[in-house]
Amino acid sequence: MSVLLYAPMVNVNEEQMNLVEWHKQPKEFVNKGELLATFETTKSTYDFHATDPGFFVPLVEAGSQVTVGEVIAALTDQPNEDIQNLLSVETKTEEAKPQSLQQTADNRWTRKAEILAQRHNIPPQEMERRVSADNRITEEVVQAYLQQKSTTAEKQANQGFSNATERILILGGGNVACLVLDILARIPQQTAVAILDDNPALQNTTIMGVPVLGNLDRAKSLFDQNFFDKAALAVGILPTRRELFERLTTLGIPFVNIIDPSAIIGVNAGMGTGNMIMAFCRLGPESQIGDNNFLSAYVNIEHHNKMGSHCTFGPGVAMSGGVTIGSSVRFGTGIYIEPRLTIGSNSVIASGVTLTADVPDNTVVRAKANFHN
Amino acid sequence: MQSVPALEWHLYQQMYLIRRTEETLLDLFSQGLLFGTVHTCIGQEAIAVGVVNAIDKSKDVIWSNHRGHGHFLAYCDNIEGLIAEVMGKETGVCRGIGGSQHLHYNNFYTNGILGGTVACAVGSAMAEKKKNSGAITVVFLGDGAMGEGIVYESLNMASLWKLPVLFVLEHNQYAQTTPTSLAHTGDLSNRPKAFGIETREIKADNVISVNRLAQECVHKVRTQQKPLFITMHTYRFAPHSKGDDVRPAAEIETAKRSDPLTHMRWALAQINERRVASIENEVDMRIIEAVETVKQQLVLAPEMFFAGRQP
Amino acid sequence: MTTYLGSLQLHLQQLLSVDSTVLVMGEDILDPYGGAFKVTKGLSTKFPDRVITTPISEAGFIGVANGMALRGLKPIVEIMFGDFITLGADQIINYAAKFAAMYQSALEYHLVIRMPVGGGRGYGPTHSQCLEKLFLGIPHITILAPSIYHDPGLMLASAIQQPGPVLFLEHKLLYSQELITPANSPFAVNLSDESFPLVRLTNNTEKTADLTLITYGGALWLPALLQKMAEEEIWLDVLVPSSLNQKAHPTLAVSASHTGRVVIVEEGAGPFGWGAQIAYDLQHAMLNRLTAPIAVIHAENTIIPATQALEQLHLPNLQKIEQKIYEVLS
């Protein structure tokens, strides 16, 4: 798409500057991001890079004084393209062009549209060609442009004013929510947008700055409204975790893996979705875990291990390599597991146990030394 | 043997109790058992005892000030509540939170800021008048407080609205360390006259004459439903609070020759010295027991106090 | 249709009718004048014993009201201009606010001090101020400021029945205005069900709000701002508390955590004010969830000029607020 290039604002106090040099020849093809021109203000020099790919058409001469916002060049799709069309749109709307928010807004632009365009670095004239039916440039016009243009990465930034991050809905507002929010606070790419909990006392409060917006049943409608991207279960109790995960997955709600930045994920290690991995955990190389597992701090899953889904771990469970674990296994705190053992599904391993033999399905392994009795 | 009316024995007993309690507080202060400040009225007891025994304690309202232990004890005789309050114990009349200058018990109120109490007193007189309770209000103020503008706003309103309030000026000649001559001009006792308020004046070294004048004034305020202002000339023998006395020693010694307590003791002892001794002994024992009890008591639990803070 | 003034007049009449312990005092409040802003008009004719005109002695008559309140009456004191409250500061801070806590006594104590505040009338430096900042940090005072979206009379009636002292701020530009209710507002208005409600306004109930705007009291620019922002497709979640000296209402944090962008507007001069405290509370509740720094708009940090053109520039106004909203959104 052919575009016009404008003299940029280099220094807020100066409207005029000197275009010292063009770094390309007329009609030469320029890639996006290549150095195109050098400007000089009273304070500094400024390198100007191509905003789009295209054939270079200079419209002012090197050495001339230019005004901020003035058209200085075009980048065309074709080598000998007629740029009169581009320029005629430009002259028609020159006065309307919003240079900065300090200026009085043109009536044709809504402020929202203007602010959005600025946030996404959309050249104003791109919008001028896409006015709405009543000759206005509205949020809808800008959004439509962004939808059309966006790559996957940009898409998330296009939701009105929301951040360019993965929006996480937290399910459960108890203590585990604090754990999850604490991790998310340290992950710039993921943001908790809201919490759902069935406890009426929590409604309309905030937990660590995140609002509680209703009970768990609301997840589906919030997802349908594109309110969040993925859900995370802030629940520590195994049967509840499993039930919620399965119910909401059936409704089409995607879950996210929440992984503390201090956790180490080895080479070729893999996991499904909806896993919670707390601080200082390790998933060794070539190990695979399923969905919706909850690993408290300091859980070490060594190399070449296999694990199903919905398992919960207390802090400090360490296993050797080659261990196979089924699904819905509940581990207490401080457990050691010898190499190459198999632990069957729906089993419970008590705190402090050292496992030296296989555990069949549906087995409860109790600690030998129980200090309470 | 001449007979002495019961009231006079009672007045002596109260003056003695106030004197000994305050001396005890000063001792506790010296021993480091008491934190904060103590303003004693040693030398001025005849005013507290003479005036407070002239009112109807069941309904009349008293506003006192930073130097209010004497007024308080004459009003309610609660030695233990006072000592505990000044020592910061939860059994104090304000649970140790108000301290020496901020006491409240039934219809008795004090505040550590000078002058403002006079306006509050006018307000309580107005309330009691609106309620037709028949109660009057007595407010004690010093010559120092006569420097505050609010006192004159209050005198004006009390007279304007014909309110039953008795102003008692305890003119002890010093505001902390500043003699009246450096702080005031004209005659303080004349000032209320400018507001159309009837005034009286007395040298307050004889509790019986103070009490008689107070009875007459209280009666007048109650029946005529208008204010009255008494100036009581007195002298404080102890420092303003502790260790801040710059008055000439000779002046204090001269003043002590008109100690109301000494005078009355001498007079009563002429008649029945054994009874005087027995009154004093009983008071001494009460104070010793009160101090021992209070020493064992606790400070208000922090959670009890801070529960009252705003969110 | 009721005006701000009408609501106050009506509820004062009702209060004096139903509660014989309530009385009203202040300067120039008797009929036929009925007070500088006419709030007490008609009262002294109906209740001659309980409407007391005072000398010009703010310290003195607030003190008298203190004494009356301690003895079981419920005085409602009018300070002719809020600026004069400085004269009564000792009685408010060292007396009224301290009685209950200082005496550790469960005394019944009711006192409301009403005061017209704010600029916009050309009254100049000493008759136009919002001085509530002086009292906001003092414990055991309740400070209320009904806006045009509240019912000021109803709030006054609740205020005198709760433990005092209460400072009751009436912005003087509001007296002649019609109250705005959910029924007559062009935009959605919601009131919380507290005695001193939080008002929540939005200029678009269907869209997610772009920005949280928090203000109180006068704020006569609000209806126009909502309209203007709607034209610009900027959707506001406006929160108007009526009780000032408490921790930020939880709804403020809920709204701010949705929008991530907050503008606070207050009419008091300069820094160290209510807005700064609300901003503190919000950042505390929000951790790192703010998209832009919280902006606080207040009157300029100098005296209020009498001349109209400069007074307009001095106070928060539509243009300033609009500009700040754009800045925070950008």
XYZ file of C-alpha atoms in Angstrom, chain A residues 101-103 105-106 109-113 115 118-119 136-140 161 163 184-186 191-194 204-213 227, chain C residues 200 207-210 228-235 250-251 253-259 261 284-289 291 322-323 325-330:
76
model
C -3.583 16.290 21.399
C -2.670 19.798 22.296
C -4.461 21.020 19.201
C -9.666 18.319 17.754
C -11.231 18.345 14.340
C -12.457 12.847 14.555
C -13.740 11.720 17.908
C -11.115 11.993 20.608
C -11.346 8.280 21.209
C -10.566 7.597 17.568
C -6.209 8.603 20.806
C -2.023 7.618 18.070
C -1.571 4.633 20.334
C -16.823 11.018 10.777
C -13.786 9.175 12.022
C -14.950 7.168 14.976
C -13.602 4.434 17.179
C -15.352 1.952 14.901
C -7.925 0.409 25.652
C -3.249 -3.825 27.540
C 0.999 -12.799 37.517
C 2.265 -9.566 39.062
C 5.735 -10.704 37.959
C -2.670 -9.746 33.396
C -5.439 -10.823 35.745
C -8.577 -8.959 34.676
C -11.070 -10.270 37.207
C -17.593 -6.058 44.548
C -14.355 -6.173 46.502
C -10.851 -6.272 45.105
C -8.150 -8.818 45.856
C -4.676 -7.415 45.328
C -6.230 -4.827 43.044
C -8.268 -7.272 40.960
C -12.058 -6.986 41.167
C -14.335 -9.873 42.082
C -17.076 -9.756 39.483
C -13.702 -10.066 28.409
C -22.040 6.322 40.120
C -19.446 -0.110 26.686
C -16.549 -0.767 29.004
C -15.491 2.499 30.596
C -12.235 4.024 29.396
C -18.959 16.118 25.733
C -17.117 12.873 26.379
C -19.998 10.893 24.906
C -19.626 12.889 21.705
C -15.949 11.977 21.697
C -16.753 8.286 22.340
C -14.928 8.430 25.665
C -16.837 6.389 28.200
C -14.187 -0.069 47.653
C -16.141 0.674 44.486
C -10.852 0.511 43.390
C -13.185 -1.821 41.518
C -13.791 0.822 38.873
C -10.135 1.807 38.682
C -9.078 -1.813 38.279
C -11.383 -2.038 35.270
C -10.248 1.103 33.546
C -6.921 5.138 34.288
C -2.348 0.775 47.325
C -5.370 -1.278 46.311
C -4.299 -1.575 42.680
C -0.659 -2.693 42.905
C 0.702 -2.487 39.372
C -2.608 -2.481 37.562
C -2.159 1.848 32.986
C -11.277 17.471 29.430
C -7.644 18.127 28.617
C -8.704 13.147 30.486
C -7.128 13.188 27.019
C -3.671 13.260 28.545
C -4.372 10.300 30.805
C -5.896 8.327 27.944
C -3.009 8.991 25.578
